[in-house]
Amino acid sequence: MPERIPERAKWPSIRVFFTTCAVCTTLFATPYTVSTCSKACARVKKRWARREEEHRRRARERQAYVAPVNRQQIFERDRWRCHLCGKKVRRTAPAPHPLSPSIDHVIPLAVGGTHEPANVRTAHFLCNSLKAHRGGGEQLMLIG
């Protein structure tokens, strides 16, 4: 009688998702539906979400128009350059580092600006702090 080959144990099927990180844009594989590649990127994404909510709250207080603003898309659109001084921002520097990326409202919320992608630009934390709520900083890069 031929030797009976035991049946192979059934392996559980595992789905693997290949996606890009929402923060650092690296490709990674995961069995879960997560949008960040690491705990560090998850913390950055959470910090960005808190900042975005703060911007939205300030705009609502002033009855300004509010639209969704994705920080990563704004930084990519502006090629990671400060629109005030024209120099590159440090992608990984956390606020309040002077060279960290921040969102600057071209027409400040304090003087009637809106919170929408058309009114926000990438800026260094320091440049944005020096500009404050005065506005008009969009011309600084043309002078220097």
mmCIF file of C-alpha atoms in Angstrom:
data_model
loop_
_atom_site.group_PDB
_atom_site.id
_atom_site.type_symbol
_atom_site.label_atom_id
_atom_site.label_comp_id
_atom_site.label_asym_id
_atom_site.label_seq_id
_atom_site.Cartn_x
_atom_site.Cartn_y
_atom_site.Cartn_z
ATOM 1 C CA MET A 1 0.000 0.000 0.000
ATOM 2 C CA PRO A 2 1.468 3.377 -0.988
ATOM 3 C CA GLU A 3 2.457 5.691 1.771
ATOM 4 C CA ARG A 4 -0.138 8.312 2.371
ATOM 5 C CA ILE A 5 1.074 11.890 2.176
ATOM 6 C CA PRO A 6 -0.448 13.925 4.968
ATOM 7 C CA GLU A 7 -2.577 16.832 3.896
ATOM 8 C CA ARG A 8 -0.943 20.185 4.110
ATOM 9 C CA ALA A 9 -2.284 22.320 6.892
ATOM 10 C CA LYS A 10 -4.374 25.163 5.626
ATOM 11 C CA TRP A 11 -2.521 28.404 5.800
ATOM 12 C CA PRO A 12 -4.501 31.474 6.665
ATOM 13 C CA SER A 13 -4.644 33.891 3.816
ATOM 14 C CA ILE A 14 -3.077 37.225 4.657
ATOM 15 C CA ARG A 15 -3.838 40.345 2.722
ATOM 16 C CA VAL A 16 -0.956 42.710 2.260
ATOM 17 C CA PHE A 17 -1.502 46.321 1.301
ATOM 18 C CA PHE A 18 1.201 48.308 -0.446
ATOM 19 C CA THR A 19 0.759 51.994 0.206
ATOM 20 C CA THR A 20 2.773 55.174 0.559
ATOM 21 C CA CYS A 21 3.257 56.846 3.910
ATOM 22 C CA ALA A 22 1.133 59.969 4.384
ATOM 23 C CA VAL A 23 4.074 61.788 5.996
ATOM 24 C CA CYS A 24 7.363 60.693 4.432
ATOM 25 C CA THR A 25 5.913 59.274 1.163
ATOM 26 C CA THR A 26 7.901 56.016 1.331
ATOM 27 C CA LEU A 27 6.336 52.834 -0.030
ATOM 28 C CA PHE A 28 5.635 50.181 2.624
ATOM 29 C CA ALA A 29 3.709 46.920 3.011
ATOM 30 C CA THR A 30 1.254 46.250 5.803
ATOM 31 C CA PRO A 31 -1.517 43.769 6.588
ATOM 32 C CA TYR A 32 -3.506 46.645 8.077
ATOM 33 C CA THR A 33 -5.123 49.696 6.559
ATOM 34 C CA VAL A 34 -2.774 52.252 8.082
ATOM 35 C CA SER A 35 -1.526 55.370 6.364
ATOM 36 C CA THR A 36 1.866 55.785 8.082
ATOM 37 C CA CYS A 37 4.938 53.603 7.917
ATOM 38 C CA SER A 38 6.128 53.976 11.517
ATOM 39 C CA LYS A 39 5.190 55.221 14.956
ATOM 40 C CA ALA A 40 7.277 58.349 14.376
ATOM 41 C CA CYS A 41 5.335 59.184 11.210
ATOM 42 C CA ALA A 42 2.075 58.468 13.053
ATOM 43 C CA ARG A 43 3.055 61.010 15.731
ATOM 44 C CA VAL A 44 3.874 63.590 13.040
ATOM 45 C CA LYS A 45 0.520 62.947 11.325
ATOM 46 C CA LYS A 46 -1.285 63.362 14.652
ATOM 47 C CA ARG A 47 0.573 66.618 15.322
ATOM 48 C CA TRP A 48 -0.347 67.886 11.826
ATOM 49 C CA ALA A 49 -3.995 67.000 12.468
ATOM 50 C CA ARG A 50 -3.980 68.996 15.725
ATOM 51 C CA ARG A 51 -2.439 71.995 13.941
ATOM 52 C CA GLU A 52 -4.982 71.769 11.134
ATOM 53 C CA GLU A 53 -7.812 71.686 13.665
ATOM 54 C CA GLU A 54 -6.358 74.754 15.379
ATOM 55 C CA HIS A 55 -6.269 76.641 12.047
ATOM 56 C CA ARG A 56 -9.855 75.601 11.314
ATOM 57 C CA ARG A 57 -11.004 76.694 14.784
ATOM 58 C CA ARG A 58 -9.352 80.110 14.426
ATOM 59 C CA ALA A 59 -10.937 80.583 10.994
ATOM 60 C CA ARG A 60 -14.404 79.623 12.293
ATOM 61 C CA GLU A 61 -14.048 82.141 15.144
ATOM 62 C CA ARG A 62 -13.605 84.877 12.540
ATOM 63 C CA GLN A 63 -16.422 83.556 10.312
ATOM 64 C CA ALA A 64 -13.863 82.940 7.560
ATOM 65 C CA TYR A 65 -14.256 80.408 4.779
ATOM 66 C CA VAL A 66 -12.774 77.039 5.789
ATOM 67 C CA ALA A 67 -11.720 74.308 3.338
ATOM 68 C CA PRO A 68 -9.675 71.144 3.935
ATOM 69 C CA VAL A 69 -5.936 71.858 3.790
ATOM 70 C CA ASN A 70 -3.538 68.915 3.542
ATOM 71 C CA ARG A 71 -0.145 70.020 4.879
ATOM 72 C CA GLN A 72 1.791 67.391 2.913
ATOM 73 C CA GLN A 73 0.175 68.468 -0.363
ATOM 74 C CA ILE A 74 0.913 72.137 0.371
ATOM 75 C CA PHE A 75 4.575 71.348 1.146
ATOM 76 C CA GLU A 76 4.903 69.277 -2.037
ATOM 77 C CA ARG A 77 3.163 71.974 -4.104
ATOM 78 C CA ASP A 78 5.621 74.594 -2.825
ATOM 79 C CA ARG A 79 8.572 72.187 -3.306
ATOM 80 C CA TRP A 80 9.475 72.423 0.401
ATOM 81 C CA ARG A 81 10.594 76.064 -0.009
ATOM 82 C CA CYS A 82 9.715 78.956 2.261
ATOM 83 C CA HIS A 83 7.693 81.458 0.261
ATOM 84 C CA LEU A 84 9.003 84.301 2.447
ATOM 85 C CA CYS A 85 12.783 83.816 2.160
ATOM 86 C CA GLY A 86 13.014 81.290 -0.716
ATOM 87 C CA LYS A 87 15.201 78.772 1.163
ATOM 88 C CA LYS A 88 14.419 75.083 1.693
ATOM 89 C CA VAL A 89 12.648 74.054 4.878
ATOM 90 C CA ARG A 90 13.830 71.033 6.882
ATOM 91 C CA ARG A 91 11.313 68.270 6.291
ATOM 92 C CA THR A 92 11.994 66.410 9.517
ATOM 93 C CA ALA A 93 12.535 69.313 11.910
ATOM 94 C CA PRO A 94 9.764 69.453 14.520
ATOM 95 C CA ALA A 95 8.202 72.764 15.524
ATOM 96 C CA PRO A 96 9.350 75.034 17.173
ATOM 97 C CA HIS A 97 12.674 74.496 15.349
ATOM 98 C CA PRO A 98 13.336 77.733 13.370
ATOM 99 C CA LEU A 99 13.723 75.870 10.040
ATOM 100 C CA SER A 100 10.766 73.495 10.483
ATOM 101 C CA PRO A 101 7.966 73.665 7.905
ATOM 102 C CA SER A 102 4.796 75.530 8.797
ATOM 103 C CA ILE A 103 1.677 76.705 7.028
ATOM 104 C CA ASP A 104 1.496 80.472 6.469
ATOM 105 C CA HIS A 105 -1.688 82.279 5.523
ATOM 106 C CA VAL A 106 -0.806 84.792 2.791
ATOM 107 C CA ILE A 107 -3.755 86.967 3.832
ATOM 108 C CA PRO A 108 -3.797 86.363 7.605
ATOM 109 C CA LEU A 109 -6.943 85.109 9.284
ATOM 110 C CA ALA A 110 -6.731 88.101 11.630
ATOM 111 C CA VAL A 111 -7.306 90.528 8.740
ATOM 112 C CA GLY A 112 -10.023 88.594 6.920
ATOM 113 C CA GLY A 113 -8.138 85.842 5.107
ATOM 114 C CA THR A 114 -9.544 82.387 4.444
ATOM 115 C CA HIS A 115 -8.284 78.951 5.407
ATOM 116 C CA GLU A 116 -8.064 77.217 2.033
ATOM 117 C CA PRO A 117 -5.245 75.848 -0.164
ATOM 118 C CA ALA A 118 -5.208 79.008 -2.318
ATOM 119 C CA ASN A 119 -4.386 81.176 0.714
ATOM 120 C CA VAL A 120 -1.720 79.034 2.414
ATOM 121 C CA ARG A 121 1.977 78.635 1.599
ATOM 122 C CA THR A 122 4.965 76.811 3.051
ATOM 123 C CA ALA A 123 7.154 78.862 5.370
ATOM 124 C CA HIS A 124 9.890 78.365 7.940
ATOM 125 C CA PHE A 125 8.589 78.457 11.508
ATOM 126 C CA LEU A 126 10.850 81.465 12.177
ATOM 127 C CA CYS A 127 9.849 83.377 9.009
ATOM 128 C CA ASN A 128 6.189 82.767 9.768
ATOM 129 C CA SER A 129 6.647 83.956 13.362
ATOM 130 C CA LEU A 130 8.432 87.134 12.261
ATOM 131 C CA LYS A 131 5.736 87.921 9.698
ATOM 132 C CA ALA A 132 3.057 87.409 12.400
ATOM 133 C CA HIS A 133 -0.385 88.733 11.354
ATOM 134 C CA ARG A 134 0.865 91.679 9.304
ATOM 135 C CA GLY A 135 0.630 90.073 5.871
ATOM 136 C CA GLY A 136 2.380 91.440 2.814
ATOM 137 C CA GLY A 137 5.305 89.020 3.293
ATOM 138 C CA GLU A 138 4.729 87.431 -0.100
ATOM 139 C CA GLN A 139 6.808 90.235 -1.636
ATOM 140 C CA LEU A 140 9.887 89.601 0.552
ATOM 141 C CA MET A 141 11.238 86.902 -1.766
ATOM 142 C CA LEU A 142 11.077 89.285 -4.743
ATOM 143 C CA ILE A 143 13.179 91.907 -2.947
ATOM 144 C CA GLY A 144 15.913 89.543 -1.619
#
